[in-house]
Amino acid sequence: MPRLAATLVVLLPPLLLSAAVAAAPLPPGGGGGGGFGFEATLRHVDAGAGYTKAQLLARAVARSRARASTLQSLATLAPGDAITAARILVRASDGEYLMDMGIGTPPRYYSAILDTGSDLIWTQCAPCLLCVDQPTPYFDPSQSATYRSLGCSSASCNALYYPFCFQNVCVYQYFYGDSASTAGVLANETFTFGTNATRVAVPSVSFGCGNLNAGSLANGSGMVGFGRGSLSLVSQLGSPRFSYCLTSFLSPVPSRLYFGAYATLNSTNASAAAGPVQSTPFVVNPALPTMYFLNMTGISVGGYRLPIDPAVFAINDADGTGGTIIDSGTTITYIAEPAYAAVRAAFVSQIRLPLLNATEASVLDTCFKWPPPPRQSLTLPEVVFHFDGADMELPLQNYMLVDPVSGGLCLAMATSEDGTIIGNFQHQNFHVLYDLENSLLSFVPAPCNLI
């Protein structure tokens, strides 16, 4: 039986992750996804930039608002338009985590924005006719012994949304929701994952070598897609499973990414109190096939299942709008109306604190006066997300935060005009497994700073 309330002790702001890629030999006894695998660590895009906790929170919330707006608008783009069909489901400047990888022979290392909402792997290349700032030199194909441009009839070229052919060389172009873009040559190259001690080199990975780029890459030098399409890293490496465990904002320990044979939830829990592993099937949305959609069935607040029609969370069969996405690149969760209104009403009725007035600039509009009066204890209602076959019971620090502007105690969720997006703030300190082979998302509470 789930607990009905949680006592407020410490509020953890959004995630701050840290990292550098580390590969390792296969785990004892192997794992899922065949014999190939590696481990990696993740660095938050704002890590080491000297921001205060309040600034980090404000920047993460702002990125979430922009990304959610883009994800929601892409579902309604006009079908049949070649340019809009080429748009991918991310904002280039609004990813959250960076993953290191080596490109070429000998390998040159770059940090790329990891994105579960897109497929293409790409970096900026020399000679760069139009490029944006990045922390590393541009990749120079002439300095690699294994670089090969791809022809127009190649399978990878045909997998692009909108391929071009120039002198029998495949040319790609991607457009982003924030007016960013990348265009260049589609090529094959050897990619390296790992440290000096243990490395995994993978030949013939298709990627975009960008010569014309616009927008912003935050602190990265490209992007690496972990989506469901054939050009994503997950699909190309032939080990259709990956997992991550995101540490809390205040933890000095990096977050973890596991790929292939390492992506398993066996022995993740440090204690039996964490509960069993739960799984829910992915749902395919033909209009947005690269995204990870789930069948969300309801929400409970304070032990009460809210009276929400499950159709609020479902994909619209007519045009592909709506639905529920789990997205590592969005920080807070966006809940479709009228479900958000029901959640907000439940919090207002159950929390005995004055409600703060929201402004036009507010993203978080369910905020309460904080701190409470002296000698007043405060209990907060627990939140459970219900999915087909699984319940995600959120720890307190995964849904409440202190807003840096108002100083209020806020619900880390916001309203959405089209669809629901489960953000990374809600699944911090969960080990989350994406199993594409069996079309399942599995998760279990985990001490991510320990595994």
PDB file of N, CA and C in Angstrom, residues 4-53:
ATOM      1  N   LEU A   4       0.793   7.762   1.970  1.00  0.00           N
ATOM      2  CA  LEU A   4      -0.121   8.803   1.542  1.00  0.00           C
ATOM      3  C   LEU A   4       0.494  10.182   1.605  1.00  0.00           C
ATOM      4  N   ALA A   5       1.598  10.354   2.319  1.00  0.00           N
ATOM      5  CA  ALA A   5       2.200  11.674   2.436  1.00  0.00           C
ATOM      6  C   ALA A   5       3.673  11.541   2.725  1.00  0.00           C
ATOM      7  N   ALA A   6       4.405  12.588   2.443  1.00  0.00           N
ATOM      8  CA  ALA A   6       5.836  12.612   2.711  1.00  0.00           C
ATOM      9  C   ALA A   6       6.141  13.835   3.559  1.00  0.00           C
ATOM     10  N   THR A   7       7.006  13.680   4.549  1.00  0.00           N
ATOM     11  CA  THR A   7       7.384  14.810   5.377  1.00  0.00           C
ATOM     12  C   THR A   7       8.547  15.536   4.734  1.00  0.00           C
ATOM     13  N   LEU A   8       8.446  16.839   4.643  1.00  0.00           N
ATOM     14  CA  LEU A   8       9.462  17.651   3.988  1.00  0.00           C
ATOM     15  C   LEU A   8      10.675  17.788   4.897  1.00  0.00           C
ATOM     16  N   VAL A   9      11.821  17.324   4.428  1.00  0.00           N
ATOM     17  CA  VAL A   9      13.060  17.462   5.177  1.00  0.00           C
ATOM     18  C   VAL A   9      14.059  18.303   4.392  1.00  0.00           C
ATOM     19  N   VAL A  10      14.366  17.872   3.171  1.00  0.00           N
ATOM     20  CA  VAL A  10      15.321  18.584   2.328  1.00  0.00           C
ATOM     21  C   VAL A  10      14.732  18.695   0.939  1.00  0.00           C
ATOM     22  N   LEU A  11      14.895  19.847   0.299  1.00  0.00           N
ATOM     23  CA  LEU A  11      14.441  20.038  -1.072  1.00  0.00           C
ATOM     24  C   LEU A  11      15.652  20.041  -1.976  1.00  0.00           C
ATOM     25  N   LEU A  12      15.651  19.172  -2.968  1.00  0.00           N
ATOM     26  CA  LEU A  12      16.754  19.117  -3.905  1.00  0.00           C
ATOM     27  C   LEU A  12      16.368  19.822  -5.180  1.00  0.00           C
ATOM     28  N   PRO A  13      17.119  20.858  -5.629  1.00  0.00           N
ATOM     29  CA  PRO A  13      16.853  21.491  -6.911  1.00  0.00           C
ATOM     30  C   PRO A  13      17.124  20.524  -8.045  1.00  0.00           C
ATOM     31  N   PRO A  14      16.974  20.974  -9.340  1.00  0.00           N
ATOM     32  CA  PRO A  14      17.142  20.050 -10.449  1.00  0.00           C
ATOM     33  C   PRO A  14      18.540  19.461 -10.548  1.00  0.00           C
ATOM     34  N   LEU A  15      18.693  18.608 -11.535  1.00  0.00           N
ATOM     35  CA  LEU A  15      19.872  17.792 -11.639  1.00  0.00           C
ATOM     36  C   LEU A  15      21.105  18.567 -12.088  1.00  0.00           C
ATOM     37  N   LEU A  16      22.252  18.224 -11.478  1.00  0.00           N
ATOM     38  CA  LEU A  16      23.531  18.712 -11.971  1.00  0.00           C
ATOM     39  C   LEU A  16      24.398  17.477 -12.110  1.00  0.00           C
ATOM     40  N   LEU A  17      24.759  17.151 -13.328  1.00  0.00           N
ATOM     41  CA  LEU A  17      25.445  15.903 -13.585  1.00  0.00           C
ATOM     42  C   LEU A  17      26.862  16.161 -14.044  1.00  0.00           C
ATOM     43  N   SER A  18      27.706  15.144 -13.934  1.00  0.00           N
ATOM     44  CA  SER A  18      29.105  15.340 -14.208  1.00  0.00           C
ATOM     45  C   SER A  18      29.647  14.141 -14.967  1.00  0.00           C
ATOM     46  N   ALA A  19      30.747  14.319 -15.749  1.00  0.00           N
ATOM     47  CA  ALA A  19      31.105  13.155 -16.504  1.00  0.00           C
ATOM     48  C   ALA A  19      32.287  13.146 -17.427  1.00  0.00           C
ATOM     49  N   ALA A  20      32.592  11.952 -17.866  1.00  0.00           N
ATOM     50  CA  ALA A  20      33.499  11.652 -18.955  1.00  0.00           C
ATOM     51  C   ALA A  20      33.259  10.203 -19.310  1.00  0.00           C
ATOM     52  N   VAL A  21      33.314   9.843 -20.568  1.00  0.00           N
ATOM     53  CA  VAL A  21      32.957   8.478 -20.971  1.00  0.00           C
ATOM     54  C   VAL A  21      33.953   7.471 -20.420  1.00  0.00           C
ATOM     55  N   ALA A  22      33.461   6.318 -19.986  1.00  0.00           N
ATOM     56  CA  ALA A  22      34.318   5.241 -19.528  1.00  0.00           C
ATOM     57  C   ALA A  22      33.780   3.918 -20.036  1.00  0.00           C
ATOM     58  N   ALA A  23      34.553   3.211 -20.829  1.00  0.00           N
ATOM     59  CA  ALA A  23      34.152   1.892 -21.294  1.00  0.00           C
ATOM     60  C   ALA A  23      34.809   0.848 -20.415  1.00  0.00           C
ATOM     61  N   ALA A  24      34.298  -0.371 -20.471  1.00  0.00           N
ATOM     62  CA  ALA A  24      34.839  -1.430 -19.634  1.00  0.00           C
ATOM     63  C   ALA A  24      34.609  -2.758 -20.309  1.00  0.00           C
ATOM     64  N   PRO A  25      35.356  -3.813 -19.906  1.00  0.00           N
ATOM     65  CA  PRO A  25      35.080  -5.138 -20.462  1.00  0.00           C
ATOM     66  C   PRO A  25      33.700  -5.606 -20.048  1.00  0.00           C
ATOM     67  N   LEU A  26      33.265  -6.686 -20.659  1.00  0.00           N
ATOM     68  CA  LEU A  26      31.915  -7.162 -20.403  1.00  0.00           C
ATOM     69  C   LEU A  26      31.731  -7.547 -18.949  1.00  0.00           C
ATOM     70  N   PRO A  27      30.552  -7.261 -18.380  1.00  0.00           N
ATOM     71  CA  PRO A  27      30.311  -7.609 -16.981  1.00  0.00           C
ATOM     72  C   PRO A  27      30.283  -9.112 -16.792  1.00  0.00           C
ATOM     73  N   PRO A  28      30.652  -9.598 -15.597  1.00  0.00           N
ATOM     74  CA  PRO A  28      30.618 -11.044 -15.351  1.00  0.00           C
ATOM     75  C   PRO A  28      29.230 -11.604 -15.635  1.00  0.00           C
ATOM     76  N   GLY A  29      29.189 -12.674 -16.395  1.00  0.00           N
ATOM     77  CA  GLY A  29      27.915 -13.286 -16.731  1.00  0.00           C
ATOM     78  C   GLY A  29      27.191 -12.617 -17.866  1.00  0.00           C
ATOM     79  N   GLY A  30      27.780 -11.554 -18.420  1.00  0.00           N
ATOM     80  CA  GLY A  30      27.137 -10.878 -19.535  1.00  0.00           C
ATOM     81  C   GLY A  30      25.927 -10.106 -19.090  1.00  0.00           C
ATOM     82  N   GLY A  31      25.063  -9.777 -20.024  1.00  0.00           N
ATOM     83  CA  GLY A  31      23.862  -9.013 -19.727  1.00  0.00           C
ATOM     84  C   GLY A  31      22.960  -9.041 -20.930  1.00  0.00           C
ATOM     85  N   GLY A  32      22.070  -8.058 -21.005  1.00  0.00           N
ATOM     86  CA  GLY A  32      21.148  -7.985 -22.125  1.00  0.00           C
ATOM     87  C   GLY A  32      21.802  -7.379 -23.336  1.00  0.00           C
ATOM     88  N   GLY A  33      21.119  -7.466 -24.479  1.00  0.00           N
ATOM     89  CA  GLY A  33      21.572  -6.790 -25.683  1.00  0.00           C
ATOM     90  C   GLY A  33      22.782  -7.417 -26.342  1.00  0.00           C
ATOM     91  N   GLY A  34      23.024  -8.759 -26.136  1.00  0.00           N
ATOM     92  CA  GLY A  34      24.159  -9.386 -26.782  1.00  0.00           C
ATOM     93  C   GLY A  34      25.440  -9.157 -25.995  1.00  0.00           C
ATOM     94  N   GLY A  35      26.609  -9.369 -26.636  1.00  0.00           N
ATOM     95  CA  GLY A  35      27.874  -9.317 -25.937  1.00  0.00           C
ATOM     96  C   GLY A  35      28.503  -7.952 -25.859  1.00  0.00           C
ATOM     97  N   PHE A  36      28.111  -7.014 -26.709  1.00  0.00           N
ATOM     98  CA  PHE A  36      28.753  -5.705 -26.746  1.00  0.00           C
ATOM     99  C   PHE A  36      28.159  -4.773 -25.702  1.00  0.00           C
ATOM    100  N   GLY A  37      29.007  -3.960 -25.079  1.00  0.00           N
ATOM    101  CA  GLY A  37      28.489  -2.991 -24.128  1.00  0.00           C
ATOM    102  C   GLY A  37      29.574  -2.061 -23.631  1.00  0.00           C
ATOM    103  N   PHE A  38      29.161  -0.979 -23.021  1.00  0.00           N
ATOM    104  CA  PHE A  38      30.107  -0.059 -22.386  1.00  0.00           C
ATOM    105  C   PHE A  38      29.366   0.766 -21.344  1.00  0.00           C
ATOM    106  N   GLU A  39      30.146   1.388 -20.473  1.00  0.00           N
ATOM    107  CA  GLU A  39      29.618   2.309 -19.484  1.00  0.00           C
ATOM    108  C   GLU A  39      30.080   3.715 -19.848  1.00  0.00           C
ATOM    109  N   ALA A  40      29.292   4.708 -19.449  1.00  0.00           N
ATOM    110  CA  ALA A  40      29.685   6.096 -19.672  1.00  0.00           C
ATOM    111  C   ALA A  40      29.170   6.931 -18.518  1.00  0.00           C
ATOM    112  N   THR A  41      29.772   8.086 -18.340  1.00  0.00           N
ATOM    113  CA  THR A  41      29.253   9.024 -17.363  1.00  0.00           C
ATOM    114  C   THR A  41      28.787  10.273 -18.097  1.00  0.00           C
ATOM    115  N   LEU A  42      27.908  11.016 -17.470  1.00  0.00           N
ATOM    116  CA  LEU A  42      27.255  12.154 -18.109  1.00  0.00           C
ATOM    117  C   LEU A  42      27.566  13.444 -17.357  1.00  0.00           C
ATOM    118  N   ARG A  43      27.775  14.502 -18.102  1.00  0.00           N
ATOM    119  CA  ARG A  43      28.016  15.820 -17.525  1.00  0.00           C
ATOM    120  C   ARG A  43      26.870  16.746 -17.895  1.00  0.00           C
ATOM    121  N   HIS A  44      26.323  17.427 -16.910  1.00  0.00           N
ATOM    122  CA  HIS A  44      25.265  18.390 -17.189  1.00  0.00           C
ATOM    123  C   HIS A  44      25.843  19.539 -18.008  1.00  0.00           C
ATOM    124  N   VAL A  45      25.041  20.108 -18.908  1.00  0.00           N
ATOM    125  CA  VAL A  45      25.541  21.157 -19.806  1.00  0.00           C
ATOM    126  C   VAL A  45      26.005  22.400 -19.058  1.00  0.00           C
ATOM    127  N   ASP A  46      25.522  22.618 -17.834  1.00  0.00           N
ATOM    128  CA  ASP A  46      25.929  23.788 -17.054  1.00  0.00           C
ATOM    129  C   ASP A  46      26.995  23.471 -16.013  1.00  0.00           C
ATOM    130  N   ALA A  47      27.488  22.237 -15.992  1.00  0.00           N
ATOM    131  CA  ALA A  47      28.458  21.843 -14.978  1.00  0.00           C
ATOM    132  C   ALA A  47      29.746  22.652 -15.128  1.00  0.00           C
ATOM    133  N   GLY A  48      30.284  23.102 -14.008  1.00  0.00           N
ATOM    134  CA  GLY A  48      31.558  23.804 -14.012  1.00  0.00           C
ATOM    135  C   GLY A  48      31.520  25.212 -14.544  1.00  0.00           C
ATOM    136  N   ALA A  49      30.317  25.752 -14.787  1.00  0.00           N
ATOM    137  CA  ALA A  49      30.212  27.094 -15.360  1.00  0.00           C
ATOM    138  C   ALA A  49      30.112  28.184 -14.298  1.00  0.00           C
ATOM    139  N   GLY A  50      30.107  27.813 -13.032  1.00  0.00           N
ATOM    140  CA  GLY A  50      30.098  28.796 -11.964  1.00  0.00           C
ATOM    141  C   GLY A  50      28.741  29.357 -11.610  1.00  0.00           C
ATOM    142  N   TYR A  51      27.667  28.706 -12.082  1.00  0.00           N
ATOM    143  CA  TYR A  51      26.332  29.193 -11.757  1.00  0.00           C
ATOM    144  C   TYR A  51      25.966  28.848 -10.313  1.00  0.00           C
ATOM    145  N   THR A  52      25.175  29.713  -9.689  1.00  0.00           N
ATOM    146  CA  THR A  52      24.628  29.389  -8.381  1.00  0.00           C
ATOM    147  C   THR A  52      23.524  28.354  -8.538  1.00  0.00           C
ATOM    148  N   LYS A  53      23.088  27.780  -7.430  1.00  0.00           N
ATOM    149  CA  LYS A  53      22.000  26.805  -7.494  1.00  0.00           C
ATOM    150  C   LYS A  53      20.736  27.442  -8.049  1.00  0.00           C
TER     151      LYS A  53
END
